[in-house]
Amino acid sequence: MTSPSERGRRLLRVGNCSGFYGDRASAMADMARAGGIDVLTGDYLAEVTMLILGKARAKDGTKGFATTFLQHLDAALEHLVANRIRLVVNAGGLNPAGLATATRELIARHGHDLRVSHIEGDDVFGSLDGLRQAGHCLPHLTSGQPLSDWPHQPLTANAYLGGFGITRALHEGADVVVTGRVTDASLVVGPAAWWWDWTPDDHDALAGAVAAGHVIECGPQATGGNFSGFCSVPDLVEPGFPIAEIAADGSSVITKNPGTGGVVTQDTVTAQLLYEIGEPAYLNPDVTAHLDTATLTDVGEDRVRISGVRGSVPASTTKVAITGVGGWTNSAILALTGTDLDAKAALVERFVHRYAEAARGLDAVAVERIGQAQPDPDTQNAGTELLRITVQGTQQAAGRAFSSRVVELALSSYPGLYSLGPPQPGSAFGVYWPALLDQRMLQHAVHHYDGTTEIIAPGNPDGAGGEARPQAAALAPTVPAPRADELVFAPLGEIVHARSGDKGGDANLGVWVRDRAAWDWLRSTLTIDELRRLLPETRALEISRHELPNLGAVNFLVRGLLGTGATSTLRLDSQAKALGEWLRSRSIKVPRSLVGS
């Protein structure tokens, strides 16, 4: 593995090989084979993943970790050893100790003797009652309601840990570090703090590492994946995975391996900086990173520098992601073809609502039209729309009984009715409660490879509030507003890029200009009221708006768009992945001089 003499004497190179549980199976082996990095990270966890792992743990009582990690490691191990690469992953999920044991066994079967350490302390599921009895009400992140108001039984409860446990594991010689629910960026912050001997007071450096970690945590999203300007990205069929080169001051260069697909540009990096954030003050257990102070600079082909990120004291609390089983859900999709589509859809809606009134145990019903049939269609599909019916409630009401009633429509409803797929029994859906907990209540523990255990102090040991928010060190120069030239209607996507995603039940929507000449127009035009006009489904919802001038961006947080979260929402786009693309498709009045800029 990396020689101790190299540490702190040159840039740290950290790669990523996984952005979620289910990412490209070959990525770990590909990145390890290519070499040229000191640490390889893998992010396997999300709120949905914790629910999946919780169900697995409840079923067999043993696993509860991302089992695909072992397959990835089996293919990559020889390359990791040959290229002296350390591995840091959060694939431990709900059972880091179990995955650490399985990892040691796999390594031994290959004839190697690598040192495997693991991190625990995030799992507070068994402590929930004790915490509440001690006066910790685990208030909801948005509403402030106590957990006792939640009508569901928790299945998992995991606090977000910081990166200094990883730092200590690497410092003591670990070759592989397995964690549970650390923050995604902590997978990079931990190695960076180890490499450069940062302390918890090195706020600016830590904030820079948070920014780098936030950019590479989702794998090929940083190299063109899910990017609104994808038409200009070369070889997007299989984009490469990103690498962050991190300096002693926390600044970094985002890049990728030569010859791999995709591209690294200021826009692909901006897309990730804005992804799934709320306020520009991005909270992590080790530091508050003020992302609106970040400056991006092109420093070569597929090389973008992130610098100037300011940091301040972390919050005294950390987020606890609590999941549970909310009930039963089922759905059916029917085709609407030809003429009288409104009447056909209305007929089905009347049927669904009559069923809902008669059936006991249904809590929610949604009927959605998908697509728009063309007039005078020259193919049957061109003249077809879809009708999606979704129900939630008890298994008795939302299960086979619902599917059977839909099947009964086959000969008794509108002409041309057919379904897309056979009737389904439905499945249990998850619910989510994001809570806050004092960091001092956690037992952040490193279980070193030699059998010793070390406790990590909380990022805010005094429990005091964070510092005043620092101002941007050097805001991007203000571009004069374009002259009052002729206004024309154009799709917003001709002027801006966008990236959207889920934050619990809320939706994050980051929008930034394709050309800096449009920045003053964007900041003055895309207000909350204008967003509501462009996206009517947000009109009744609370929206917060934040400007990031250095990035030419505004970021919106749309409260409650996803209900109680991705696992329980009735919305078709359950993680708001396409919300930004909907916005970009909307037409708006734009100065002619900006169109095509």
mmCIF file of N, CA, C and O in Angstrom, residues 475-565:
data_model
loop_
_atom_site.group_PDB
_atom_site.id
_atom_site.type_symbol
_atom_site.label_atom_id
_atom_site.label_comp_id
_atom_site.label_asym_id
_atom_site.label_seq_id
_atom_site.Cartn_x
_atom_site.Cartn_y
_atom_site.Cartn_z
ATOM 1 N N LEU A 475 -16.186 36.629 -4.817
ATOM 2 C CA LEU A 475 -17.327 36.327 -5.668
ATOM 3 C C LEU A 475 -16.967 36.555 -7.126
ATOM 4 O O LEU A 475 -16.169 37.425 -7.465
ATOM 5 N N ALA A 476 -17.590 35.782 -7.986
ATOM 6 C CA ALA A 476 -17.371 35.961 -9.409
ATOM 7 C C ALA A 476 -17.776 37.374 -9.803
ATOM 8 O O ALA A 476 -18.724 37.940 -9.259
ATOM 9 N N PRO A 477 -17.041 37.987 -10.709
ATOM 10 C CA PRO A 477 -17.369 39.357 -11.098
ATOM 11 C C PRO A 477 -18.783 39.454 -11.644
ATOM 12 O O PRO A 477 -19.252 38.575 -12.361
ATOM 13 N N THR A 478 -19.455 40.521 -11.281
ATOM 14 C CA THR A 478 -20.813 40.738 -11.765
ATOM 15 C C THR A 478 -20.779 41.081 -13.245
ATOM 16 O O THR A 478 -20.035 41.969 -13.667
ATOM 17 N N VAL A 479 -21.565 40.385 -14.010
ATOM 18 C CA VAL A 479 -21.650 40.665 -15.439
ATOM 19 C C VAL A 479 -22.767 41.663 -15.658
ATOM 20 O O VAL A 479 -23.879 41.491 -15.138
ATOM 21 N N PRO A 480 -22.530 42.750 -16.393
ATOM 22 C CA PRO A 480 -23.599 43.716 -16.622
ATOM 23 C C PRO A 480 -24.831 43.048 -17.207
ATOM 24 O O PRO A 480 -24.735 42.140 -18.031
ATOM 25 N N ALA A 481 -25.980 43.519 -16.759
ATOM 26 C CA ALA A 481 -27.223 42.954 -17.280
ATOM 27 C C ALA A 481 -27.316 43.213 -18.779
ATOM 28 O O ALA A 481 -26.881 44.247 -19.272
ATOM 29 N N PRO A 482 -27.834 42.245 -19.529
ATOM 30 C CA PRO A 482 -27.950 42.443 -20.974
ATOM 31 C C PRO A 482 -28.852 43.625 -21.298
ATOM 32 O O PRO A 482 -29.749 43.974 -20.533
ATOM 33 N N ARG A 483 -28.589 44.256 -22.398
ATOM 34 C CA ARG A 483 -29.407 45.384 -22.803
ATOM 35 C C ARG A 483 -30.863 44.948 -22.996
ATOM 36 O O ARG A 483 -31.143 43.796 -23.275
ATOM 37 N N ALA A 484 -31.738 45.908 -22.861
ATOM 38 C CA ALA A 484 -33.165 45.600 -22.974
ATOM 39 C C ALA A 484 -33.512 45.341 -24.437
ATOM 40 O O ALA A 484 -34.174 46.146 -25.094
ATOM 41 N N ASP A 485 -33.008 44.216 -24.939
ATOM 42 C CA ASP A 485 -33.309 43.906 -26.332
ATOM 43 C C ASP A 485 -34.625 43.140 -26.411
ATOM 44 O O ASP A 485 -35.301 42.921 -25.408
ATOM 45 N N GLU A 486 -34.985 42.767 -27.589
ATOM 46 C CA GLU A 486 -36.275 42.118 -27.837
ATOM 47 C C GLU A 486 -36.399 40.835 -27.023
ATOM 48 O O GLU A 486 -35.454 40.056 -26.919
ATOM 49 N N LEU A 487 -37.563 40.633 -26.427
ATOM 50 C CA LEU A 487 -37.827 39.400 -25.690
ATOM 51 C C LEU A 487 -38.460 38.374 -26.619
ATOM 52 O O LEU A 487 -39.371 38.693 -27.391
ATOM 53 N N VAL A 488 -37.990 37.153 -26.531
ATOM 54 C CA VAL A 488 -38.526 36.060 -27.337
ATOM 55 C C VAL A 488 -38.803 34.885 -26.415
ATOM 56 O O VAL A 488 -38.211 34.754 -25.348
ATOM 57 N N PHE A 489 -39.722 34.017 -26.819
ATOM 58 C CA PHE A 489 -39.979 32.809 -26.058
ATOM 59 C C PHE A 489 -38.972 31.739 -26.454
ATOM 60 O O PHE A 489 -38.711 31.512 -27.642
ATOM 61 N N ALA A 490 -38.391 31.087 -25.450
ATOM 62 C CA ALA A 490 -37.426 30.013 -25.700
ATOM 63 C C ALA A 490 -37.477 29.041 -24.543
ATOM 64 O O ALA A 490 -37.796 29.421 -23.409
ATOM 65 N N PRO A 491 -37.178 27.767 -24.782
ATOM 66 C CA PRO A 491 -37.072 26.820 -23.671
ATOM 67 C C PRO A 491 -35.975 27.279 -22.709
ATOM 68 O O PRO A 491 -34.892 27.705 -23.147
ATOM 69 N N LEU A 492 -36.255 27.215 -21.419
ATOM 70 C CA LEU A 492 -35.270 27.631 -20.429
ATOM 71 C C LEU A 492 -33.966 26.856 -20.581
ATOM 72 O O LEU A 492 -32.882 27.367 -20.284
ATOM 73 N N GLY A 493 -34.060 25.631 -21.075
ATOM 74 C CA GLY A 493 -32.877 24.811 -21.249
ATOM 75 C C GLY A 493 -31.880 25.355 -22.249
ATOM 76 O O GLY A 493 -30.724 24.920 -22.269
ATOM 77 N N GLU A 494 -32.285 26.318 -23.082
ATOM 78 C CA GLU A 494 -31.331 26.947 -23.990
ATOM 79 C C GLU A 494 -30.400 27.892 -23.240
ATOM 80 O O GLU A 494 -29.334 28.256 -23.737
ATOM 81 N N ILE A 495 -30.796 28.293 -22.031
ATOM 82 C CA ILE A 495 -30.022 29.265 -21.255
ATOM 83 C C ILE A 495 -29.331 28.616 -20.065
ATOM 84 O O ILE A 495 -28.271 29.065 -19.640
ATOM 85 N N VAL A 496 -29.921 27.554 -19.498
ATOM 86 C CA VAL A 496 -29.420 26.996 -18.237
ATOM 87 C C VAL A 496 -29.239 25.482 -18.316
ATOM 88 O O VAL A 496 -29.832 24.801 -19.159
ATOM 89 N N HIS A 497 -28.410 24.993 -17.411
ATOM 90 C CA HIS A 497 -28.357 23.581 -17.070
ATOM 91 C C HIS A 497 -29.110 23.389 -15.750
ATOM 92 O O HIS A 497 -29.377 24.367 -15.024
ATOM 93 N N ALA A 498 -29.433 22.159 -15.402
ATOM 94 C CA ALA A 498 -30.112 21.887 -14.137
ATOM 95 C C ALA A 498 -29.772 20.486 -13.659
ATOM 96 O O ALA A 498 -29.438 19.602 -14.447
ATOM 97 N N ARG A 499 -29.836 20.305 -12.357
ATOM 98 C CA ARG A 499 -29.678 18.981 -11.732
ATOM 99 C C ARG A 499 -30.621 18.930 -10.548
ATOM 100 O O ARG A 499 -30.672 19.864 -9.744
ATOM 101 N N SER A 500 -31.386 17.876 -10.436
ATOM 102 C CA SER A 500 -32.358 17.757 -9.350
ATOM 103 C C SER A 500 -32.267 16.393 -8.692
ATOM 104 O O SER A 500 -31.718 15.448 -9.252
ATOM 105 N N GLY A 501 -32.841 16.299 -7.501
ATOM 106 C CA GLY A 501 -32.841 15.033 -6.766
ATOM 107 C C GLY A 501 -33.652 15.161 -5.492
ATOM 108 O O GLY A 501 -34.293 16.188 -5.238
ATOM 109 N N ASP A 502 -33.636 14.110 -4.684
ATOM 110 C CA ASP A 502 -34.456 14.067 -3.476
ATOM 111 C C ASP A 502 -33.633 14.370 -2.237
ATOM 112 O O ASP A 502 -32.457 14.039 -2.158
ATOM 113 N N LYS A 503 -34.281 15.010 -1.272
ATOM 114 C CA LYS A 503 -33.753 15.188 0.083
ATOM 115 C C LYS A 503 -34.893 14.838 1.029
ATOM 116 O O LYS A 503 -35.658 15.707 1.443
ATOM 117 N N GLY A 504 -35.037 13.529 1.320
ATOM 118 C CA GLY A 504 -36.186 13.088 2.088
ATOM 119 C C GLY A 504 -37.456 13.316 1.281
ATOM 120 O O GLY A 504 -37.557 12.912 0.126
ATOM 121 N N GLY A 505 -38.404 14.014 1.878
ATOM 122 C CA GLY A 505 -39.643 14.323 1.172
ATOM 123 C C GLY A 505 -39.564 15.578 0.336
ATOM 124 O O GLY A 505 -40.525 15.936 -0.346
ATOM 125 N N ASP A 506 -38.408 16.252 0.373
ATOM 126 C CA ASP A 506 -38.228 17.484 -0.382
ATOM 127 C C ASP A 506 -37.489 17.192 -1.683
ATOM 128 O O ASP A 506 -36.851 16.152 -1.838
ATOM 129 N N ALA A 507 -37.558 18.145 -2.606
ATOM 130 C CA ALA A 507 -36.832 18.031 -3.869
ATOM 131 C C ALA A 507 -35.848 19.179 -3.979
ATOM 132 O O ALA A 507 -36.194 20.335 -3.717
ATOM 133 N N ASN A 508 -34.629 18.848 -4.338
ATOM 134 C CA ASN A 508 -33.596 19.845 -4.589
ATOM 135 C C ASN A 508 -33.528 20.113 -6.087
ATOM 136 O O ASN A 508 -33.581 19.189 -6.894
ATOM 137 N N LEU A 509 -33.420 21.387 -6.469
ATOM 138 C CA LEU A 509 -33.369 21.763 -7.881
ATOM 139 C C LEU A 509 -32.323 22.856 -8.052
ATOM 140 O O LEU A 509 -32.532 24.001 -7.646
ATOM 141 N N GLY A 510 -31.169 22.493 -8.617
ATOM 142 C CA GLY A 510 -30.104 23.448 -8.880
ATOM 143 C C GLY A 510 -30.126 23.861 -10.339
ATOM 144 O O GLY A 510 -30.237 23.011 -11.225
ATOM 145 N N VAL A 511 -30.018 25.163 -10.583
ATOM 146 C CA VAL A 511 -30.081 25.711 -11.938
ATOM 147 C C VAL A 511 -28.897 26.661 -12.109
ATOM 148 O O VAL A 511 -28.669 27.526 -11.251
ATOM 149 N N TRP A 512 -28.140 26.527 -13.207
ATOM 150 C CA TRP A 512 -27.021 27.432 -13.424
ATOM 151 C C TRP A 512 -26.899 27.767 -14.912
ATOM 152 O O TRP A 512 -27.327 27.013 -15.770
ATOM 153 N N VAL A 513 -26.313 28.921 -15.185
ATOM 154 C CA VAL A 513 -26.268 29.434 -16.551
ATOM 155 C C VAL A 513 -25.225 28.693 -17.378
ATOM 156 O O VAL A 513 -24.161 28.312 -16.884
ATOM 157 N N ARG A 514 -25.545 28.513 -18.638
ATOM 158 C CA ARG A 514 -24.589 27.913 -19.572
ATOM 159 C C ARG A 514 -23.523 28.921 -19.984
ATOM 160 O O ARG A 514 -22.419 28.528 -20.375
ATOM 161 N N ASP A 515 -23.856 30.201 -19.896
ATOM 162 C CA ASP A 515 -22.932 31.269 -20.251
ATOM 163 C C ASP A 515 -23.047 32.361 -19.191
ATOM 164 O O ASP A 515 -24.162 32.762 -18.832
ATOM 165 N N ARG A 516 -21.905 32.866 -18.693
ATOM 166 C CA ARG A 516 -21.939 33.827 -17.591
ATOM 167 C C ARG A 516 -22.676 35.112 -17.946
ATOM 168 O O ARG A 516 -23.141 35.840 -17.065
ATOM 169 N N ALA A 517 -22.805 35.398 -19.250
ATOM 170 C CA ALA A 517 -23.529 36.597 -19.658
ATOM 171 C C ALA A 517 -24.995 36.547 -19.244
ATOM 172 O O ALA A 517 -25.662 37.588 -19.190
ATOM 173 N N ALA A 518 -25.495 35.373 -18.950
ATOM 174 C CA ALA A 518 -26.912 35.223 -18.584
ATOM 175 C C ALA A 518 -27.140 35.245 -17.080
ATOM 176 O O ALA A 518 -28.288 35.139 -16.633
ATOM 177 N N TRP A 519 -26.083 35.392 -16.281
ATOM 178 C CA TRP A 519 -26.236 35.257 -14.833
ATOM 179 C C TRP A 519 -27.173 36.314 -14.244
ATOM 180 O O TRP A 519 -28.077 35.987 -13.481
ATOM 181 N N ASP A 520 -26.964 37.589 -14.557
ATOM 182 C CA ASP A 520 -27.829 38.606 -13.966
ATOM 183 C C ASP A 520 -29.282 38.426 -14.395
ATOM 184 O O ASP A 520 -30.205 38.695 -13.621
ATOM 185 N N TRP A 521 -29.482 37.974 -15.632
ATOM 186 C CA TRP A 521 -30.857 37.689 -16.059
ATOM 187 C C TRP A 521 -31.452 36.556 -15.243
ATOM 188 O O TRP A 521 -32.590 36.635 -14.779
ATOM 189 N N LEU A 522 -30.689 35.482 -15.029
ATOM 190 C CA LEU A 522 -31.205 34.337 -14.281
ATOM 191 C C LEU A 522 -31.532 34.722 -12.849
ATOM 192 O O LEU A 522 -32.615 34.406 -12.346
ATOM 193 N N ARG A 523 -30.605 35.413 -12.181
ATOM 194 C CA ARG A 523 -30.821 35.711 -10.760
ATOM 195 C C ARG A 523 -32.010 36.647 -10.560
ATOM 196 O O ARG A 523 -32.669 36.602 -9.511
ATOM 197 N N SER A 524 -32.295 37.516 -11.535
ATOM 198 C CA SER A 524 -33.412 38.440 -11.383
ATOM 199 C C SER A 524 -34.730 37.851 -11.887
ATOM 200 O O SER A 524 -35.808 38.287 -11.486
ATOM 201 N N THR A 525 -34.639 36.843 -12.744
ATOM 202 C CA THR A 525 -35.849 36.296 -13.381
ATOM 203 C C THR A 525 -36.381 35.059 -12.681
ATOM 204 O O THR A 525 -37.595 34.928 -12.454
ATOM 205 N N LEU A 526 -35.501 34.137 -12.335
ATOM 206 C CA LEU A 526 -35.972 32.857 -11.792
ATOM 207 C C LEU A 526 -36.182 32.986 -10.285
ATOM 208 O O LEU A 526 -35.400 32.507 -9.462
ATOM 209 N N THR A 527 -37.254 33.654 -9.931
ATOM 210 C CA THR A 527 -37.653 33.823 -8.542
ATOM 211 C C THR A 527 -38.499 32.623 -8.106
ATOM 212 O O THR A 527 -38.847 31.752 -8.916
ATOM 213 N N ILE A 528 -38.872 32.610 -6.852
ATOM 214 C CA ILE A 528 -39.747 31.545 -6.350
ATOM 215 C C ILE A 528 -41.103 31.615 -7.059
ATOM 216 O O ILE A 528 -41.651 30.584 -7.470
ATOM 217 N N ASP A 529 -41.621 32.814 -7.213
ATOM 218 C CA ASP A 529 -42.917 32.951 -7.890
ATOM 219 C C ASP A 529 -42.828 32.463 -9.333
ATOM 220 O O ASP A 529 -43.763 31.819 -9.843
ATOM 221 N N GLU A 530 -41.734 32.766 -10.020
ATOM 222 C CA GLU A 530 -41.586 32.326 -11.402
ATOM 223 C C GLU A 530 -41.432 30.815 -11.470
ATOM 224 O O GLU A 530 -41.961 30.166 -12.384
ATOM 225 N N LEU A 531 -40.727 30.227 -10.500
ATOM 226 C CA LEU A 531 -40.607 28.768 -10.473
ATOM 227 C C LEU A 531 -41.982 28.138 -10.307
ATOM 228 O O LEU A 531 -42.304 27.146 -10.983
ATOM 229 N N ARG A 532 -42.800 28.699 -9.438
ATOM 230 C CA ARG A 532 -44.152 28.167 -9.242
ATOM 231 C C ARG A 532 -44.983 28.283 -10.521
ATOM 232 O O ARG A 532 -45.797 27.407 -10.815
ATOM 233 N N ARG A 533 -44.778 29.366 -11.265
ATOM 234 C CA ARG A 533 -45.519 29.509 -12.521
ATOM 235 C C ARG A 533 -45.072 28.471 -13.549
ATOM 236 O O ARG A 533 -45.903 27.863 -14.233
ATOM 237 N N LEU A 534 -43.782 28.254 -13.613
ATOM 238 C CA LEU A 534 -43.251 27.310 -14.592
ATOM 239 C C LEU A 534 -43.557 25.871 -14.221
ATOM 240 O O LEU A 534 -43.765 25.025 -15.094
ATOM 241 N N LEU A 535 -43.570 25.586 -12.919
ATOM 242 C CA LEU A 535 -43.836 24.222 -12.436
ATOM 243 C C LEU A 535 -45.087 24.255 -11.561
ATOM 244 O O LEU A 535 -44.996 24.336 -10.332
ATOM 245 N N PRO A 536 -46.267 24.201 -12.155
ATOM 246 C CA PRO A 536 -47.508 24.362 -11.393
ATOM 247 C C PRO A 536 -47.661 23.369 -10.245
ATOM 248 O O PRO A 536 -48.354 23.672 -9.263
ATOM 249 N N GLU A 537 -47.032 22.212 -10.331
ATOM 250 C CA GLU A 537 -47.168 21.217 -9.256
ATOM 251 C C GLU A 537 -46.502 21.680 -7.961
ATOM 252 O O GLU A 537 -46.680 21.053 -6.915
ATOM 253 N N THR A 538 -45.733 22.774 -8.009
ATOM 254 C CA THR A 538 -45.073 23.289 -6.805
ATOM 255 C C THR A 538 -45.822 24.451 -6.176
ATOM 256 O O THR A 538 -45.391 24.980 -5.151
ATOM 257 N N ARG A 539 -46.930 24.865 -6.760
ATOM 258 C CA ARG A 539 -47.574 26.122 -6.349
ATOM 259 C C ARG A 539 -48.007 26.144 -4.892
ATOM 260 O O ARG A 539 -47.958 27.184 -4.241
ATOM 261 N N ALA A 540 -48.444 25.030 -4.373
ATOM 262 C CA ALA A 540 -48.953 25.014 -2.997
ATOM 263 C C ALA A 540 -47.881 24.653 -1.979
ATOM 264 O O ALA A 540 -48.176 24.507 -0.795
ATOM 265 N N LEU A 541 -46.631 24.530 -2.428
ATOM 266 C CA LEU A 541 -45.568 24.038 -1.559
ATOM 267 C C LEU A 541 -44.640 25.164 -1.117
ATOM 268 O O LEU A 541 -44.462 26.163 -1.819
ATOM 269 N N GLU A 542 -44.035 24.974 0.050
ATOM 270 C CA GLU A 542 -43.028 25.920 0.527
ATOM 271 C C GLU A 542 -41.742 25.725 -0.273
ATOM 272 O O GLU A 542 -41.295 24.599 -0.492
ATOM 273 N N ILE A 543 -41.156 26.813 -0.722
ATOM 274 C CA ILE A 543 -39.929 26.758 -1.516
ATOM 275 C C ILE A 543 -38.913 27.723 -0.923
ATOM 276 O O ILE A 543 -39.236 28.871 -0.613
ATOM 277 N N SER A 544 -37.682 27.264 -0.758
ATOM 278 C CA SER A 544 -36.591 28.156 -0.375
ATOM 279 C C SER A 544 -35.646 28.305 -1.566
ATOM 280 O O SER A 544 -35.493 27.387 -2.367
ATOM 281 N N ARG A 545 -35.010 29.463 -1.660
ATOM 282 C CA ARG A 545 -34.161 29.786 -2.806
ATOM 283 C C ARG A 545 -32.833 30.342 -2.311
ATOM 284 O O ARG A 545 -32.799 31.183 -1.408
ATOM 285 N N HIS A 546 -31.734 29.906 -2.921
ATOM 286 C CA HIS A 546 -30.414 30.360 -2.519
ATOM 287 C C HIS A 546 -29.573 30.637 -3.760
ATOM 288 O O HIS A 546 -29.606 29.866 -4.721
ATOM 289 N N GLU A 547 -28.829 31.729 -3.720
ATOM 290 C CA GLU A 547 -27.963 32.076 -4.836
ATOM 291 C C GLU A 547 -26.524 31.655 -4.548
ATOM 292 O O GLU A 547 -26.038 31.784 -3.419
ATOM 293 N N LEU A 548 -25.848 31.156 -5.588
ATOM 294 C CA LEU A 548 -24.430 30.810 -5.523
ATOM 295 C C LEU A 548 -23.732 31.524 -6.682
ATOM 296 O O LEU A 548 -23.500 30.946 -7.748
ATOM 297 N N PRO A 549 -23.414 32.812 -6.509
ATOM 298 C CA PRO A 549 -22.901 33.610 -7.626
ATOM 299 C C PRO A 549 -21.627 33.050 -8.241
ATOM 300 O O PRO A 549 -21.433 33.162 -9.456
ATOM 301 N N ASN A 550 -20.724 32.493 -7.437
ATOM 302 C CA ASN A 550 -19.484 31.948 -7.989
ATOM 303 C C ASN A 550 -19.756 30.880 -9.043
ATOM 304 O O ASN A 550 -18.957 30.681 -9.965
ATOM 305 N N LEU A 551 -20.861 30.170 -8.874
ATOM 306 C CA LEU A 551 -21.210 29.093 -9.797
ATOM 307 C C LEU A 551 -22.240 29.538 -10.835
ATOM 308 O O LEU A 551 -22.642 28.739 -11.681
ATOM 309 N N GLY A 552 -22.681 30.795 -10.752
ATOM 310 C CA GLY A 552 -23.726 31.259 -11.660
ATOM 311 C C GLY A 552 -25.011 30.479 -11.470
ATOM 312 O O GLY A 552 -25.722 30.186 -12.435
ATOM 313 N N ALA A 553 -25.329 30.186 -10.211
ATOM 314 C CA ALA A 553 -26.401 29.227 -9.932
ATOM 315 C C ALA A 553 -27.382 29.743 -8.892
ATOM 316 O O ALA A 553 -27.046 30.559 -8.028
ATOM 317 N N VAL A 554 -28.614 29.243 -8.995
ATOM 318 C CA VAL A 554 -29.597 29.361 -7.922
ATOM 319 C C VAL A 554 -30.033 27.947 -7.571
ATOM 320 O O VAL A 554 -30.131 27.076 -8.438
ATOM 321 N N ASN A 555 -30.270 27.750 -6.290
ATOM 322 C CA ASN A 555 -30.681 26.421 -5.827
ATOM 323 C C ASN A 555 -32.003 26.538 -5.088
ATOM 324 O O ASN A 555 -32.169 27.404 -4.224
ATOM 325 N N PHE A 556 -32.935 25.673 -5.430
ATOM 326 C CA PHE A 556 -34.255 25.664 -4.801
ATOM 327 C C PHE A 556 -34.422 24.377 -3.995
ATOM 328 O O PHE A 556 -33.946 23.307 -4.402
ATOM 329 N N LEU A 557 -35.106 24.499 -2.879
ATOM 330 C CA LEU A 557 -35.544 23.332 -2.121
ATOM 331 C C LEU A 557 -37.057 23.392 -2.060
ATOM 332 O O LEU A 557 -37.634 24.321 -1.481
ATOM 333 N N VAL A 558 -37.708 22.419 -2.696
ATOM 334 C CA VAL A 558 -39.169 22.377 -2.774
ATOM 335 C C VAL A 558 -39.664 21.411 -1.698
ATOM 336 O O VAL A 558 -39.493 20.193 -1.799
ATOM 337 N N ARG A 559 -40.244 21.964 -0.665
ATOM 338 C CA ARG A 559 -40.648 21.173 0.498
ATOM 339 C C ARG A 559 -41.867 20.309 0.191
ATOM 340 O O ARG A 559 -42.878 20.795 -0.331
ATOM 341 N N GLY A 560 -41.776 19.036 0.516
ATOM 342 C CA GLY A 560 -42.929 18.157 0.463
ATOM 343 C C GLY A 560 -43.333 17.677 -0.909
ATOM 344 O O GLY A 560 -44.379 17.018 -1.035
ATOM 345 N N LEU A 561 -42.560 17.964 -1.946
ATOM 346 C CA LEU A 561 -42.941 17.517 -3.285
ATOM 347 C C LEU A 561 -43.032 15.995 -3.339
ATOM 348 O O LEU A 561 -43.858 15.435 -4.065
ATOM 349 N N LEU A 562 -42.201 15.309 -2.559
ATOM 350 C CA LEU A 562 -42.167 13.845 -2.564
ATOM 351 C C LEU A 562 -42.891 13.256 -1.354
ATOM 352 O O LEU A 562 -42.635 12.104 -0.983
ATOM 353 N N GLY A 563 -43.769 14.035 -0.760
ATOM 354 C CA GLY A 563 -44.525 13.521 0.382
ATOM 355 C C GLY A 563 -43.607 13.259 1.562
ATOM 356 O O GLY A 563 -42.896 14.142 2.025
ATOM 357 N N THR A 564 -43.597 12.026 2.037
ATOM 358 C CA THR A 564 -42.745 11.674 3.166
ATOM 359 C C THR A 564 -41.435 11.026 2.725
ATOM 360 O O THR A 564 -40.668 10.573 3.569
ATOM 361 N N GLY A 565 -41.185 10.977 1.420
ATOM 362 C CA GLY A 565 -39.901 10.441 0.963
ATOM 363 C C GLY A 565 -40.038 9.538 -0.237
ATOM 364 O O GLY A 565 -41.135 9.130 -0.633
#
